[in-house]
Coordinates of N, CA and C in Angstrom, one line a residue:
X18 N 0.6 25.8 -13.2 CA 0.2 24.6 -12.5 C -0.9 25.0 -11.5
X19 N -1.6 24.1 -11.1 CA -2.7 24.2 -10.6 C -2.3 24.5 -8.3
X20 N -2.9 25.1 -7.9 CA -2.3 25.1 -6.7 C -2.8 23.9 -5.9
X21 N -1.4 23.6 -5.1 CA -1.8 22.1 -4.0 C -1.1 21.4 -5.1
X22 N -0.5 21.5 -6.2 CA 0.1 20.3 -7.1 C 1.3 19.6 -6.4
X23 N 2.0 20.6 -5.6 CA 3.2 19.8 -5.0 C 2.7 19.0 -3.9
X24 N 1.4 19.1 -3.1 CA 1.1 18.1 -2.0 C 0.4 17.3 -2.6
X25 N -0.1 17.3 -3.9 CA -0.9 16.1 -4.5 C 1.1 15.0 -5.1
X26 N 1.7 15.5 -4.9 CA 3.0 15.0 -5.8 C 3.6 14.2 -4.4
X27 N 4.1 15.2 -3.3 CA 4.9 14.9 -2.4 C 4.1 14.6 -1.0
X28 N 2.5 14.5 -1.1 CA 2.0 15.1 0.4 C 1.9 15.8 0.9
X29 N 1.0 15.8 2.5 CA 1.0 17.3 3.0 C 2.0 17.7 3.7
X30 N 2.4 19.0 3.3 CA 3.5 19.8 3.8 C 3.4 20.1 5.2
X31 N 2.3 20.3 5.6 CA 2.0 20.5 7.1 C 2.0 19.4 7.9
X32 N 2.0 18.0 7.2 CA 1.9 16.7 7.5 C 3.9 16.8 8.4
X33 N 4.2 17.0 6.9 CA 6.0 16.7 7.4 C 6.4 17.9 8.3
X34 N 5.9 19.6 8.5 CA 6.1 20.1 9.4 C 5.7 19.5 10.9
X35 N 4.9 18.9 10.9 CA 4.1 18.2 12.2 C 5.5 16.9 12.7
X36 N 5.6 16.4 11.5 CA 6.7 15.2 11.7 C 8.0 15.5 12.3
X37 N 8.3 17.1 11.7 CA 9.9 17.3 12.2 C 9.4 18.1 13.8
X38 N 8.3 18.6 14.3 CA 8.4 19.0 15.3 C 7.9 17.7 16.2
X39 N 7.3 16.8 16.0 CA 7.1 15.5 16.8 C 8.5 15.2 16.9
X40 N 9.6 15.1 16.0 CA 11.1 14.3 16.0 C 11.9 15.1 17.2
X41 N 11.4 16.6 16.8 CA 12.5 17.4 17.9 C 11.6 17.0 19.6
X42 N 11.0 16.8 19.6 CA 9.9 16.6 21.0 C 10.4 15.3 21.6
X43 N 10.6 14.3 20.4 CA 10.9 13.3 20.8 C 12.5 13.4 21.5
X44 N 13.3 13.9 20.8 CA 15.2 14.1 21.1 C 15.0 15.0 22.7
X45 N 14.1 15.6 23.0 CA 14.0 16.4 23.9 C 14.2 15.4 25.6
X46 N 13.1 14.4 25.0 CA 13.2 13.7 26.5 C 14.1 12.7 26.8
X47 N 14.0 12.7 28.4 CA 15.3 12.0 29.0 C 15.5 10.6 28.4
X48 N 16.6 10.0 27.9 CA 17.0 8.1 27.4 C 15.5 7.5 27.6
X49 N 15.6 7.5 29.2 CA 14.5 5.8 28.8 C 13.0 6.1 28.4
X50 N 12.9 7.7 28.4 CA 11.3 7.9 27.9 C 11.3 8.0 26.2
X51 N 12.9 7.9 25.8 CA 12.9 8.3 24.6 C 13.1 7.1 23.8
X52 N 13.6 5.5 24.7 CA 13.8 4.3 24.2 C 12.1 3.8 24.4
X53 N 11.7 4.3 25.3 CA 10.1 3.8 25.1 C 8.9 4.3 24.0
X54 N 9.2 5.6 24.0 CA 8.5 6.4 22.9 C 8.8 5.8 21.3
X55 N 9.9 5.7 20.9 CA 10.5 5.1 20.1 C 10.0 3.9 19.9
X56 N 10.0 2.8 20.8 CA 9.7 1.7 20.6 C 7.9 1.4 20.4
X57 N 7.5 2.3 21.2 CA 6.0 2.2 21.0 C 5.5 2.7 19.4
X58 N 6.3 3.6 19.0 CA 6.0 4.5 17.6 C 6.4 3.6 16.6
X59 N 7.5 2.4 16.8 CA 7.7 2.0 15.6 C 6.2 1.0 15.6
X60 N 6.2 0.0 17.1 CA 5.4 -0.9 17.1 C 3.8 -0.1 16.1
X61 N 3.5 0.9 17.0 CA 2.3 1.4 16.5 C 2.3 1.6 14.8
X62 N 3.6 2.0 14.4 CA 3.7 2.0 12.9 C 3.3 1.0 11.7
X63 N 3.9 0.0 12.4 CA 4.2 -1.4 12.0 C 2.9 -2.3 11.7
X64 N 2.6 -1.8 13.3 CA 0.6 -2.3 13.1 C -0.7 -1.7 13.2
X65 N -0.1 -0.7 12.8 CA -1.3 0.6 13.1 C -2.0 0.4 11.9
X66 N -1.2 0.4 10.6 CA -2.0 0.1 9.0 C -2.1 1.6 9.0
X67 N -2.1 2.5 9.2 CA -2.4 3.9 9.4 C -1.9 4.4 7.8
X68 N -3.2 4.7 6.9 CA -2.9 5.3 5.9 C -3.4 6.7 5.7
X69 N -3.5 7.4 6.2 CA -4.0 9.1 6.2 C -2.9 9.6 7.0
X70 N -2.2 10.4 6.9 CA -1.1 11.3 7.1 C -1.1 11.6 8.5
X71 N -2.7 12.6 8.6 CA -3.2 13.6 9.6 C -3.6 12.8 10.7
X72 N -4.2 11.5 10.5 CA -4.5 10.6 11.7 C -3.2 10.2 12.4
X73 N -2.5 9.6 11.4 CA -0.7 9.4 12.1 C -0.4 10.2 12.8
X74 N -0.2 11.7 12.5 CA 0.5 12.7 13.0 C -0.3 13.1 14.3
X75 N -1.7 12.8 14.4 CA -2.5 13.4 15.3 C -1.9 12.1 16.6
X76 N -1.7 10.9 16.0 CA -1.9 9.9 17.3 C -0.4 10.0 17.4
X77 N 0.6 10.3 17.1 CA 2.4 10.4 17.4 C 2.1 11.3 18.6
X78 N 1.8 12.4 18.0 CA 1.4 13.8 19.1 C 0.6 13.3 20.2
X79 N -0.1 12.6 20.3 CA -1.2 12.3 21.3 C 0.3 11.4 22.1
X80 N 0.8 10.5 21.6 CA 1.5 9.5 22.3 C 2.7 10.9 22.4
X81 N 3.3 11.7 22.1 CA 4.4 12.7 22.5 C 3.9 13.2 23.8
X82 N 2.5 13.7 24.0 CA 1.8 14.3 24.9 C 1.9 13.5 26.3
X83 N 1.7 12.7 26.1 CA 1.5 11.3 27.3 C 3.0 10.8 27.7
X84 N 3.8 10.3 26.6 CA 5.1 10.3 26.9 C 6.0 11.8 28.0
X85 N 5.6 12.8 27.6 CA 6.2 13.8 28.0 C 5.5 14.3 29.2
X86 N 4.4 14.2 29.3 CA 3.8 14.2 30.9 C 4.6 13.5 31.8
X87 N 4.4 12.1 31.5 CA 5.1 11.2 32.3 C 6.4 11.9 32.7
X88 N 7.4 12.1 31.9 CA 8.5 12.8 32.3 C 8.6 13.4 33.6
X89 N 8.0 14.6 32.6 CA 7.7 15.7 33.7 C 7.2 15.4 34.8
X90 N 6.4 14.6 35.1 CA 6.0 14.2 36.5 C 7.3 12.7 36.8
X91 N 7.8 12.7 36.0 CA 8.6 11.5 36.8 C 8.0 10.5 37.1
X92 N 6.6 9.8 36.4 CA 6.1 8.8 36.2 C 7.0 7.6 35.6
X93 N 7.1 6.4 36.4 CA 7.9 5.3 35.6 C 7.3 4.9 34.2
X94 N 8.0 4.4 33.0 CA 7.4 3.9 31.9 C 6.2 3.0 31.7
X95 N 7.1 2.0 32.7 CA 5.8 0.7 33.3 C 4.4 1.1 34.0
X96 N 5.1 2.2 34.7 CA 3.4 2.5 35.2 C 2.0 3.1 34.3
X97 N 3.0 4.0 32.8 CA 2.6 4.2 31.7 C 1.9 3.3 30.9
X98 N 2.6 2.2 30.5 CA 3.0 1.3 29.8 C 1.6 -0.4 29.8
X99 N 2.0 -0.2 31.5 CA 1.7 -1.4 32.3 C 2.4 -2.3 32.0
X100 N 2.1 -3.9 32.4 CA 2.9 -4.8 32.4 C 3.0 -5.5 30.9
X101 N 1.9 -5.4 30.1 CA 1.8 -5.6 28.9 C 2.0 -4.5 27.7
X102 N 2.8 -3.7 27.0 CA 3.1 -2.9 26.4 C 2.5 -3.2 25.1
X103 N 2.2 -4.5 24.5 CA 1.5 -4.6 23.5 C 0.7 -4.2 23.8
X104 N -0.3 -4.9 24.5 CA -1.5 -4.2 25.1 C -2.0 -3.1 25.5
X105 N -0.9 -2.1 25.5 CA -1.1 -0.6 25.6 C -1.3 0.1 24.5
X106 N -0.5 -0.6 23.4 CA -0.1 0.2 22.8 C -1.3 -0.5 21.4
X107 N -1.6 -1.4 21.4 CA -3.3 -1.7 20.7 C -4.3 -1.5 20.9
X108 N -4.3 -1.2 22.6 CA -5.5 -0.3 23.2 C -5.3 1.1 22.3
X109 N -3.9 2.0 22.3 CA -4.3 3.1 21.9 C -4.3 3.0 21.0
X110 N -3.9 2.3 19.7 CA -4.3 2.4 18.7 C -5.8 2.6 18.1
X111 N -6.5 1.8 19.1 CA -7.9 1.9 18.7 C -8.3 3.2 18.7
X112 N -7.8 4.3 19.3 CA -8.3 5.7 19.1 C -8.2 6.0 18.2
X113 N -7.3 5.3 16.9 CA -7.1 6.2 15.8 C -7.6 4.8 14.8
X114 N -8.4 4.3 14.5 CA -8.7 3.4 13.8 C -9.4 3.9 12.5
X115 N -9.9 4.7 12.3 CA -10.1 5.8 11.1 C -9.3 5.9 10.6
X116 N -8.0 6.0 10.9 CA -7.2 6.3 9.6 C -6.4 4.7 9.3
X117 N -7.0 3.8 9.5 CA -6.2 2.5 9.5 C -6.7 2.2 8.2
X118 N -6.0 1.8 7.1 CA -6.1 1.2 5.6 C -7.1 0.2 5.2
X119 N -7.0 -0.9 6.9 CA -7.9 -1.8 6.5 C -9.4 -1.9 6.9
X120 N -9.7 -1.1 7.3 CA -11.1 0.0 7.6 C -11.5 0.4 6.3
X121 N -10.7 0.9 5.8 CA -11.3 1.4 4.3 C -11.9 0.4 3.3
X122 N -10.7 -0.7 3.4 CA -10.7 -1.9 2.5 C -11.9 -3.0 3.3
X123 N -12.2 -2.8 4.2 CA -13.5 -3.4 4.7 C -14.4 -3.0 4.3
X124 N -14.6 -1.5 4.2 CA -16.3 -0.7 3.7 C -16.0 -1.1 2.4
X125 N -15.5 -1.4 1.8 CA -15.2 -1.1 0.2 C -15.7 -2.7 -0.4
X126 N -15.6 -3.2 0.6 CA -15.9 -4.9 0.3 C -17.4 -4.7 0.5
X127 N -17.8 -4.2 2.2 CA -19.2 -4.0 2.4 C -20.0 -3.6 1.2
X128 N -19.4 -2.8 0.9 CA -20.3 -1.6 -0.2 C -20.6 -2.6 -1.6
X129 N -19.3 -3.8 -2.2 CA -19.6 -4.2 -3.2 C -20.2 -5.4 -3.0
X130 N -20.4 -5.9 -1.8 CA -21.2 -6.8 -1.7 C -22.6 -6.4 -1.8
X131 N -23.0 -5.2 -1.4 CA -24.4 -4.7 -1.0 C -24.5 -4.1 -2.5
X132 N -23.4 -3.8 -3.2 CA -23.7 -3.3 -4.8 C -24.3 -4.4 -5.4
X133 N -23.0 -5.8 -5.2 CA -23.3 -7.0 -6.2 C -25.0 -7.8 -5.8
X134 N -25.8 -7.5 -4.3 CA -27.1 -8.1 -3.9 C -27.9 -7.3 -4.5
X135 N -27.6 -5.9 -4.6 CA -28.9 -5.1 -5.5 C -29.1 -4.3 -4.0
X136 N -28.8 -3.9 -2.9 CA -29.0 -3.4 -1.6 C -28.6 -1.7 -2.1
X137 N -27.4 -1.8 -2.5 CA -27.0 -0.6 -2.6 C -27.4 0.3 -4.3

């Protein structure tokens, strides 16, 4: 068999090592940074559209980073968060908008429209 056939089957391997040490990072911090991390990760999941592995795993870690500061400094959540937590947490999504699905499926329309005018 050809090598890389089991990450073309199952994904990247380094993708799910990334995943299990984000999980243990997450169990590490104290209850309420870990009911907020949580809650922000699923939110971000849900509407992030995030279809590339390595962008997901980069922006969990980015939010593990930030979550775990806080901690350590004893920063309240809200002060993290602010008063609107949607709003936070759509703001930072925009960092990772590259790997969002419907970005792709945007250029892909772009492109066949500029195919179907004779442009492209």
């Amino acid at each position: 068999m050809p090598p890389g056939w089991m990450e073309r089957v199952t994904g990247s391997l380094e993708d799910k090592r990334r995943w299990r040490r984000y999980k243990a990072r997450k169990a590490q911090l104290p209850a309420q940074y870990r009911i907020a991390i949580e809650g922000i990760e699923r939110y971000l999941t849900y509407a992030g559209g995030i279809g590339r592995g390595d962008v997901l795993m980069q922006m969990l870690e980015d939010l593990a980073d930030l979550i775990e500061r806080a901690a350590v400094d004893g920063t309240p959540i809200r002060d993290v968060v602010g008063e609107d937590p949607v709003e936070f947490a759509d703001t930072f999504l925009e960092n990772y908008a590259d790997g969002q699905w419907i970005n792709r499926e945007r250029k892909r329309l772009s492109d066949a429209i500029a195919r179907a005018d004779g442009e492209a």
